[in-house]
Structure formats: structure tokens, C-alpha cells
RNA sequence: GCGGCAUUAGCUCAGUCGGUAGAGCACUGGAUUGUGAUUCCAGGUGUCACCGGUUCGAUCCCGGUAUGUCGCCCCA
């Protein structure tokens, strides 16, 4: 294995077997999004670096140490490979006034980049489906987004994905809580470990997430954000929960659920599985009412979430999902110049009728060609040799049974015969 | 970014107490010079991840690097 000809660490090739599986996944996702009225938006992978600093927050891990940022050597512009999708989506919405007249439901799908240490479910280039709703203020859209998740898991045949929700309140409520929290931790400074000390003034909420057992009792008694929420925030949170209860969606309120990005307020939620090891969050999001204004747009309430495609696909695999390799309807076997010319004509004629056709290329004996025909999974083989070519005919052989029947037909009659038999066998299956 | 474990054929893996390596699957050809999946026969397709050290000799021992993996961190 040469060291120079390798993909960049943490950036994976998705080979055909896997890629077909991805396409099936994407088909499911697109029709699911359509069912909720979401429309696609396609955004650049590269954005100006300041966009992410302003949107995500200067002191977050993402911005501090995980972004692929560089200076465009041709014009000196600071650019960054997008580490998440919301910032770019909001930038586009502001630039094109998307939410000015009416609320918008938008989605996108594509790669994101973060320079983290690769691990299962965590790669440097990874893919997300992002879903954003701009211009909706009430808890109804938050709740609908959560219901969407539940439906998608069902559509994908997944279970055991658990919902956690929390409310971060409004910035001023968070600020009060944060001050109280820092004061509380300062009182217990002698208990704090190095990690906690590092975060004390940058991201004290994260201390609550500690896995250090020595800190957990102290954290359990720390000031709770929910006690700092005002009536409006509490009502919003209750509004979300009422829809969840009506829909019969089980959830747990996780007061320690904090987002890694600064722009969230009010509702935050996460869908988590315990089947993927350390990277168990497959979908997460929340409300970000301040972001549009913060990025220079007219104040617009907003809510969104993102799903990790690699993680969901790993989970589908974990649950026994296997891609059914798509097989052609027909494999055309041929030998000799005249036969080859007739084979091309036959292949295009069959494709005209909507059939999927693999035309054998590369020569070889009938025997080896028949092996490839079988290996392709095709339902039929069409065999054309000198004899058939002389009369404009072809042998049509059914491959999906032992010693499959074979009959000679005019090339122009192949499509009709094949389609007829395909329909018959579909009827039998039903 | 930190720590543990791993890396042998296209794939899944075995093996060599240090003497340059094997199985299954897959693949190629043949068993009827025009027919597959079954069966039989033949074929190894490999820088034993890379670089260096120890040694008469290293795939094996040691060090470094790369990549993967598990956990930490972080997060989708």
C-alpha cells in the first residue's frame, strides 16, 4: 500500500455496494421530506470563514480546532470547508431574502468537514441531511420536526432510537443561569478537575455533562436552567411537549442536553442510539431564533436539525439492513461480428422499452459470457451467434431457474416476450 | 488532540517458538471448439501496511510513521 496514493485520513471512498445503499437511503429521505413540504436547497461547500465564526461561536471546539480553514492563494480570501450546514443555509436565506414574504421549509444533503480524530461514526468528511424551517415562531414547528424524526425511523425500519429534549431558554435567561452556575462551581472549585476548570468560563454548561463520577453529585445539585426560564419559555417548551404527548412519542427531558453550537435557544433535541458506541447521536437540532439577525438579516425565528448519514446507515446495517444489488433485466451474450452488430441493435431496442440491459463487452467464449450473465443477476440471457445473426433472431433464455427454458425469437419480438414474462412472474409473487 | 488494540491474497482469516506463507470465498481456464447457477480438474493472484534498528537471516523481535478500531474528548 503506497503511502502517497491514499485518501485523506477520515475521508472515505464510498464504493458501489455502499453507494447503492446510500441511494436507497436518500430516496427514502427525499420522499419523507416531501411528505412534510420541505424543498431542496443546494449550497456551496466552501463559505467565507467569518460566517462560521459568527454563527457557530468563536470559542466552540468546532471553530477553535476543527475547521478546515485556508486562505485562497489567488485572492487572499479566508475560506472554510463547511463544518455544518445551518450557517450557509441562513446566509443564503438572508442573501436571497428567502423568508421575507413567507416562512420557508428547506432541506439539503451533503458533505461536511471537521478535523477530528476519526472513529466509527465520526469522520473528517461526513454527510448530513439538514432540515431548516425559517420564519416559524411557535412550538408547533419544533414539535413537527421531532415527529418527522419518529416517522423517518419507522420508514427506515429502525427502532431503539431514543428522544431527548431540553429547553435552553432565551439568551438573557441563559446568561442568568450561567452566572449562577459559574458562581456555584467557583464555590466548589476544590472539586473541579482540570477539564472542568478549563471550561468554567468558556462553556460551563458542558461541565454538567462530565463523566467524572467525582463531579456528578456536585453537578446534580447545581443550579438548573429550567428554574431560570420565564413564563414564555416554559410555555413554549410545554407547547412542544403537548404535541409529543398527543402523538404518543416517548421522550425524556435531559437537563444536561446542550448543543455544541452557540446559536441555539429554547427547544433543543437529540435522537440517540446505544448501538453505535461513542457516537450515538444520529440526529440533533433545535431552535435558533437569533441567528438570522446575528448574521445581519431581519430578525427571523428559525428551527432546524441535522442527521448524520454515516451513522444512520451504520445503524441500518446494524439492524440487518442489506442492500439488494440491482440486477439487470437482460444480459446479452454474443459472438462474431454480425452477432455483435445485431446485439447492439437488440440492446438499444430493449432499452427503448424501458428494460435494463447489460450488453456483454470484451469477448470471450459463450461459456464465460454465460457465467457473467448469471453472475450479473439478470433475469434473462439473450444469446446471439452467427446462426441467429443470419436470420435476425436471438435465443431468449430464462436464467432464474435450473436449466431455464430457451426459445428462439425475432430480435424485434424480444422486448414484448420479456416484458410479458416479467409481468407474469410479478403476478405470481403477489 | 490523548490512551489501548490491530494491519498477511480482491474479501474473511489462519500461520511461521526468526529460515520470505496458506485456507475458504471470489477470480481465470478446462471437463462437448454455441450456453449459466450444481459437480470435477488445474491455476496463487502477496513488497506479510510503510520506514528504520537488532540479527548470518525479519512477515514474526524493537522503534518510528501511516491507516483502522475501541475508549477519552467532541459531536451529526
XYZ file of C-alpha atoms (C1' of nucleotides) in Angstrom:
506
model
C 0.000 0.000 0.000
C 1.628 3.165 -1.181
C 1.518 5.959 1.325
C 1.126 8.692 -1.201
C -1.883 7.329 -3.064
C -4.332 7.214 -0.221
C -7.483 9.065 0.563
C -7.047 11.786 3.139
C -7.470 10.420 6.626
C -11.047 10.404 7.764
C -12.355 10.947 4.234
C -13.808 7.786 2.831
C -14.489 6.430 -0.610
C -17.998 5.080 -0.831
C -17.742 2.122 -3.171
C -20.577 0.874 -5.392
C -22.073 -1.672 -2.966
C -22.166 1.001 -0.299
C -23.161 3.809 -2.643
C -26.215 1.903 -3.836
C -27.251 1.592 -0.237
C -26.812 5.349 0.164
C -29.034 5.991 -2.834
C -31.808 3.875 -1.345
C -31.431 5.814 1.887
C -31.574 9.102 0.029
C -34.698 8.038 -1.850
C -36.419 7.317 1.446
C -35.239 10.612 2.908
C -36.400 12.665 -0.067
C -39.894 11.246 -0.134
C -40.121 11.677 3.633
C -39.133 15.350 3.323
C -41.629 15.830 0.536
C -44.360 14.455 2.778
C -43.690 17.357 5.152
C -43.453 20.015 2.474
C -39.700 20.602 2.595
C -37.982 21.878 -0.525
C -34.375 21.345 -1.555
C -31.688 23.967 -1.438
C -28.152 23.382 -2.716
C -25.423 25.299 -1.018
C -21.689 25.790 -1.508
C -19.293 23.539 0.366
C -16.913 26.455 0.832
C -18.007 29.608 2.639
C -16.186 32.687 3.942
C -14.524 31.802 7.230
C -16.133 34.654 9.205
C -19.579 33.170 8.538
C -18.833 30.165 10.722
C -17.034 32.166 13.387
C -20.053 34.408 13.771
C -22.684 31.676 13.504
C -21.177 28.821 15.490
C -19.276 30.888 18.051
C -15.603 31.775 18.385
C -14.970 29.678 21.475
C -16.568 26.421 20.310
C -14.406 23.387 19.627
C -15.554 23.366 16.024
C -14.264 26.840 15.309
C -11.217 26.663 17.556
C -9.703 23.424 16.351
C -11.767 21.514 13.844
C -12.334 23.742 10.847
C -10.622 23.278 7.524
C -9.817 26.923 7.014
C -7.410 28.284 4.466
C -6.526 31.400 2.567
C -7.392 31.352 -1.101
C -3.915 31.829 -2.523
C -5.301 33.530 -5.613
C -7.012 36.427 -3.882
C -6.211 36.187 -0.172
C -9.785 35.434 0.862
C -10.225 33.432 4.099
C -12.349 30.383 3.281
C -13.584 27.335 5.174
C -14.939 23.938 4.207
C -18.350 23.948 5.866
C -18.355 22.129 9.227
C -22.166 22.202 9.365
C -24.998 23.353 7.159
C -27.141 25.789 9.084
C -24.804 28.765 8.771
C -24.638 28.507 4.994
C -28.367 27.978 4.719
C -29.099 31.055 6.793
C -26.540 33.057 4.809
C -28.320 32.044 1.597
C -31.715 32.854 3.078
C -30.544 36.343 4.029
C -28.775 36.935 0.728
C -31.837 35.957 -1.325
C -34.499 37.202 1.066
C -35.976 33.745 1.218
C -38.008 34.190 4.379
C -39.051 37.785 3.800
C -42.530 37.111 2.428
C -43.423 33.810 3.982
C -41.936 31.057 6.106
C -39.761 28.512 4.390
C -39.167 24.808 4.870
C -35.804 23.847 3.383
C -33.516 20.844 3.294
C -30.094 19.952 1.953
C -27.899 16.921 1.864
C -24.186 16.836 1.552
C -20.723 16.573 2.978
C -19.409 18.498 5.947
C -15.815 18.724 7.183
C -14.390 18.689 10.667
C -10.807 17.889 11.567
C -11.499 15.409 14.374
C -9.838 12.121 15.151
C -11.649 9.552 13.012
C -13.663 6.904 14.792
C -16.696 4.817 13.988
C -19.459 7.270 13.142
C -17.058 10.202 13.137
C -15.149 11.152 10.031
C -13.398 14.253 8.778
C -15.607 14.337 5.744
C -19.084 13.246 6.720
C -22.570 13.710 5.385
C -25.600 15.332 6.867
C -29.188 15.807 5.908
C -30.055 19.262 7.157
C -33.626 20.434 7.665
C -34.386 24.077 8.399
C -37.631 25.967 8.927
C -37.290 29.749 8.724
C -39.939 32.195 9.857
C -41.890 29.985 12.261
C -42.035 31.254 15.836
C -44.316 28.819 17.636
C -43.575 25.492 19.283
C -45.642 23.714 16.619
C -42.799 23.606 14.100
C -40.355 22.389 16.750
C -42.746 19.581 17.591
C -43.373 18.765 13.955
C -39.642 18.389 13.392
C -39.490 15.887 16.194
C -42.439 13.978 14.774
C -40.617 13.928 11.453
C -37.749 12.104 13.118
C -40.025 9.476 14.560
C -41.571 8.872 11.155
C -38.238 8.583 9.399
C -37.001 5.955 11.842
C -40.152 3.987 11.102
C -39.703 4.463 7.346
C -36.136 3.196 7.644
C -37.183 0.262 9.801
C -35.169 1.460 12.775
C -36.135 1.155 16.398
C -34.478 1.871 19.714
C -33.679 5.467 18.816
C -34.484 7.486 21.907
C -35.572 11.077 22.064
C -34.106 13.552 24.499
C -35.304 17.137 24.692
C -34.455 20.210 26.665
C -35.060 23.926 26.623
C -32.172 26.360 26.653
C -34.477 29.326 27.234
C -33.662 32.775 25.886
C -30.186 34.333 25.891
C -30.877 36.520 28.918
C -32.255 33.550 30.871
C -29.229 31.536 29.919
C -26.966 34.378 30.953
C -28.530 34.492 34.427
C -28.278 30.749 34.780
C -24.741 30.786 33.524
C -23.727 33.383 36.077
C -25.345 31.361 38.848
C -23.685 28.213 37.561
C -20.226 29.754 37.464
C -20.722 31.103 40.966
C -21.787 27.660 42.129
C -18.772 25.980 40.531
C -16.474 28.610 41.998
C -17.805 27.719 45.440
C -16.844 24.130 44.743
C -13.617 24.925 42.962
C -11.685 22.407 45.046
C -13.735 19.582 43.465
C -13.275 20.611 39.846
C -10.994 18.532 37.669
C -8.743 20.018 35.036
C -11.321 19.618 32.322
C -13.931 21.432 34.346
C -11.568 24.265 35.186
C -10.748 24.730 31.567
C -14.433 25.016 30.703
C -15.511 27.048 33.715
C -15.518 30.425 31.982
C -15.864 29.274 28.400
C -18.583 26.638 28.434
C -19.731 25.901 31.987
C -22.853 24.085 30.776
C -20.579 21.393 29.411
C -19.253 20.661 32.872
C -22.651 19.235 33.714
C -22.012 16.622 31.036
C -18.919 15.320 32.794
C -18.322 11.612 33.018
C -16.085 12.060 36.034
C -18.007 10.361 38.900
C -16.296 12.582 41.457
C -18.099 15.578 39.982
C -21.510 14.090 39.413
C -23.005 14.625 42.865
C -21.894 18.220 42.809
C -23.289 18.659 39.293
C -26.602 17.121 40.247
C -27.102 19.853 42.829
C -26.030 22.673 40.509
C -28.470 25.420 39.532
C -30.854 24.145 36.884
C -31.506 26.088 33.749
C -35.193 25.268 33.806
C -35.554 27.194 37.069
C -34.348 30.303 35.267
C -36.803 30.092 32.399
C -39.517 32.737 32.211
C -43.200 32.059 31.576
C -42.901 32.433 27.814
C -40.031 29.993 27.555
C -41.788 27.493 29.762
C -44.971 27.834 27.712
C -43.006 27.197 24.505
C -41.416 24.119 25.997
C -44.779 22.887 27.230
C -46.255 23.530 23.771
C -43.671 21.226 22.220
C -44.253 18.539 24.816
C -48.031 18.650 24.400
C -47.724 17.718 20.726
C -45.308 14.929 21.582
C -47.676 13.534 24.189
C -50.643 13.759 21.790
C -48.647 11.920 19.152
C -47.573 9.304 21.673
C -43.865 9.945 21.161
C -41.886 8.910 24.241
C -39.182 11.326 25.322
C -37.018 12.182 28.244
C -36.147 15.671 29.351
C -32.392 15.817 29.650
C -31.442 18.991 31.531
C -27.822 18.415 30.532
C -28.609 18.388 26.844
C -26.541 21.233 25.478
C -25.669 21.990 21.899
C -22.139 22.385 20.707
C -23.031 25.434 18.696
C -23.788 28.789 20.241
C -26.778 29.781 18.157
C -29.442 27.657 19.799
C -32.201 28.877 22.097
C -35.409 27.373 23.547
C -36.011 23.869 22.193
C -33.113 21.502 21.661
C -33.457 17.810 20.963
C -31.392 14.771 20.137
C -32.172 11.295 18.859
C -29.733 8.830 20.356
C -28.971 5.156 19.912
C -26.838 2.939 22.118
C -25.910 0.676 19.203
C -23.137 2.770 17.693
C -20.722 3.102 20.589
C -19.395 6.508 21.498
C -21.003 8.381 18.600
C -24.630 7.595 19.348
C -26.369 10.797 18.289
C -27.949 10.215 14.891
C -29.999 13.363 14.703
C -29.982 16.605 16.633
C -31.288 20.112 16.375
C -33.262 22.873 17.909
C -34.410 26.440 17.675
C -32.094 29.280 16.673
C -34.194 32.401 16.707
C -31.258 34.756 16.999
C -29.074 33.513 14.175
C -30.635 35.271 11.202
C -30.401 38.615 12.966
C -26.939 37.856 14.221
C -25.758 37.283 10.664
C -27.206 40.592 9.537
C -30.656 39.575 8.358
C -34.020 40.806 9.548
C -34.862 39.019 12.819
C -36.472 35.735 11.843
C -37.395 32.852 14.114
C -35.990 29.529 12.965
C -35.664 25.905 13.879
C -33.764 23.025 12.355
C -31.980 19.755 12.755
C -29.334 17.637 11.095
C -28.906 13.912 10.715
C -25.620 12.084 10.407
C -25.873 9.974 7.269
C -22.923 7.675 8.057
C -24.367 6.991 11.490
C -27.855 6.262 10.245
C -26.551 3.968 7.540
C -24.370 2.181 10.084
C -27.439 1.782 12.243
C -29.490 0.369 9.375
C -26.669 -2.101 8.743
C -26.566 -2.917 12.448
C -30.270 -3.718 12.285
C -29.640 -6.197 9.495
C -30.381 -3.940 6.521
C -28.684 -5.257 3.400
C -28.794 -3.588 0.031
C -30.457 -5.585 -2.690
C -27.995 -5.212 -5.540
C -29.992 -4.047 -8.531
C -29.893 -6.687 -11.250
C -30.411 -6.008 -14.944
C -33.408 -7.499 -16.704
C -31.343 -8.817 -19.567
C -27.731 -9.782 -20.256
C -26.846 -10.035 -23.922
C -24.328 -12.685 -24.941
C -22.919 -12.576 -28.433
C -20.048 -13.820 -30.567
C -18.954 -12.807 -34.046
C -19.083 -9.544 -35.966
C -22.580 -9.881 -37.364
C -23.863 -11.059 -33.996
C -22.219 -8.145 -32.262
C -23.917 -5.659 -34.552
C -27.260 -7.326 -34.012
C -26.605 -7.398 -30.260
C -26.165 -3.629 -30.171
C -29.403 -3.179 -32.058
C -31.196 -5.594 -29.724
C -29.818 -3.891 -26.616
C -30.906 -0.416 -27.663
C -34.299 -1.774 -28.723
C -34.834 -3.327 -25.299
C -33.761 -0.127 -23.561
C -36.270 1.756 -25.708
C -38.890 -0.343 -23.968
C -37.583 0.613 -20.541
C -35.626 -2.539 -19.784
C -32.264 -2.558 -18.028
C -29.782 -4.256 -20.285
C -26.189 -5.323 -19.832
C -24.538 -5.880 -23.184
C -21.537 -8.126 -22.863
C -18.349 -6.333 -23.777
C -14.892 -7.781 -24.068
C -15.451 -11.002 -25.979
C -14.836 -14.465 -24.610
C -16.434 -17.851 -25.072
C -20.177 -18.355 -24.817
C -19.496 -20.254 -21.655
C -17.641 -17.446 -19.946
C -20.197 -14.944 -21.163
C -22.999 -17.070 -19.764
C -21.211 -17.158 -16.422
C -21.135 -13.401 -16.402
C -24.781 -13.307 -17.398
C -25.653 -15.459 -14.424
C -23.365 -13.561 -12.104
C -24.968 -10.264 -13.070
C -28.228 -11.468 -11.576
C -30.067 -10.790 -14.844
C -33.455 -12.406 -15.253
C -32.834 -13.310 -18.902
C -29.931 -14.013 -21.174
C -30.233 -13.129 -24.818
C -27.822 -15.201 -26.894
C -26.832 -14.156 -30.386
C -24.380 -16.130 -32.505
C -23.728 -16.481 -36.215
C -26.821 -18.642 -36.757
C -29.147 -16.123 -35.136
C -27.446 -13.150 -36.739
C -28.061 -14.644 -40.157
C -31.834 -14.632 -39.592
C -32.243 -11.584 -37.331
C -33.145 -13.812 -34.410
C -31.923 -14.392 -30.863
C -32.161 -17.039 -28.185
C -34.041 -15.885 -25.099
C -33.146 -17.882 -22.021
C -34.680 -17.613 -18.589
C -31.829 -17.651 -16.059
C -33.526 -17.697 -12.729
C -34.202 -21.421 -12.583
C -32.185 -24.553 -13.119
C -31.928 -25.424 -16.803
C -34.007 -22.387 -17.694
C -36.165 -22.620 -20.782
C -34.839 -21.188 -24.015
C -36.622 -20.188 -27.174
C -35.724 -18.532 -30.438
C -37.382 -15.216 -31.253
C -37.039 -12.443 -33.764
C -34.934 -9.666 -32.205
C -37.841 -7.251 -32.645
C -40.087 -9.526 -30.599
C -37.706 -9.860 -27.638
C -38.959 -6.869 -25.661
C -42.580 -7.977 -25.814
C -41.785 -11.501 -24.704
C -39.548 -10.336 -21.863
C -41.995 -7.787 -20.533
C -44.828 -10.311 -20.711
C -42.889 -12.842 -18.681
C -41.708 -10.250 -16.165
C -45.299 -9.221 -15.554
C -46.382 -12.866 -15.192
C -43.720 -13.584 -12.587
C -44.661 -10.425 -10.666
C -48.267 -11.654 -10.579
C -47.111 -14.987 -9.226
C -45.239 -13.292 -6.436
C -48.404 -11.477 -5.389
C -5.569 16.202 20.413
C -4.706 11.704 24.392
C -4.562 6.268 25.630
C -5.416 0.756 24.385
C -5.588 -2.842 20.385
C -4.858 -4.062 15.331
C -2.803 -4.152 9.907
C -0.888 -11.187 5.978
C -4.266 -12.594 -1.422
C -9.840 -8.820 -4.331
C -12.849 -10.368 0.598
C -12.931 -13.111 5.528
C -8.951 -15.013 8.109
C -5.037 -18.907 9.620
C 0.344 -19.352 10.167
C 5.711 -19.031 10.838
C 8.898 -20.543 19.179
C 13.184 -15.613 13.411
C 14.880 -19.519 7.703
C 10.442 -14.637 2.519
C 3.431 -18.013 3.634
C -1.633 -20.919 3.496
C -7.350 -21.944 3.680
C -12.344 -20.682 2.314
C -14.898 -17.442 -0.811
C -14.061 -14.777 -5.255
C -11.493 -14.856 -9.932
C -9.349 -17.331 -14.696
C -9.084 -21.668 -17.865
C -10.618 -26.712 -18.888
C -14.096 -31.311 -18.396
C -18.833 -31.126 -25.637
C -14.351 -25.952 -30.270
C -22.711 -22.415 -29.127
C -24.953 -21.802 -23.074
C -25.002 -20.087 -16.549
C -26.009 -21.172 -11.204
C -24.644 -27.610 -9.174
C -20.159 -31.103 -9.773
C -14.915 -32.325 -11.101
C -9.780 -30.757 -12.586
C -5.996 -27.025 -12.975
C -4.135 -22.071 -11.801
C -1.718 -18.004 -6.182
C -3.282 -13.531 -7.977
C 1.131 -11.246 -1.973
C 6.684 -5.661 -1.208
C 3.055 -10.417 5.051
C 0.910 -1.539 5.753
C 5.449 1.748 5.255
C 10.467 3.302 7.026
C 14.433 2.115 10.038
C 17.011 -0.984 14.023
C 18.731 -5.826 16.123
C 20.304 -10.445 13.503
C 24.119 -14.643 9.240
C 18.868 -14.086 8.116
C 12.853 -10.191 9.982
C 6.232 -11.116 7.820
C 7.443 -12.573 13.050
C 11.523 -9.098 17.905
C 12.311 -3.470 18.822
C 11.441 1.877 17.417
C 9.020 5.380 14.377
C 5.235 6.584 10.668
C 0.565 5.706 8.163
C -4.230 3.738 8.406
C -8.204 1.333 11.003
C -10.653 0.240 15.535
C -12.270 0.875 20.863
C -12.431 4.469 24.685
C -11.486 9.767 26.186
C -12.516 14.492 24.149
C -16.089 16.406 20.946
C -20.295 15.942 18.077
C -24.498 14.727 13.449
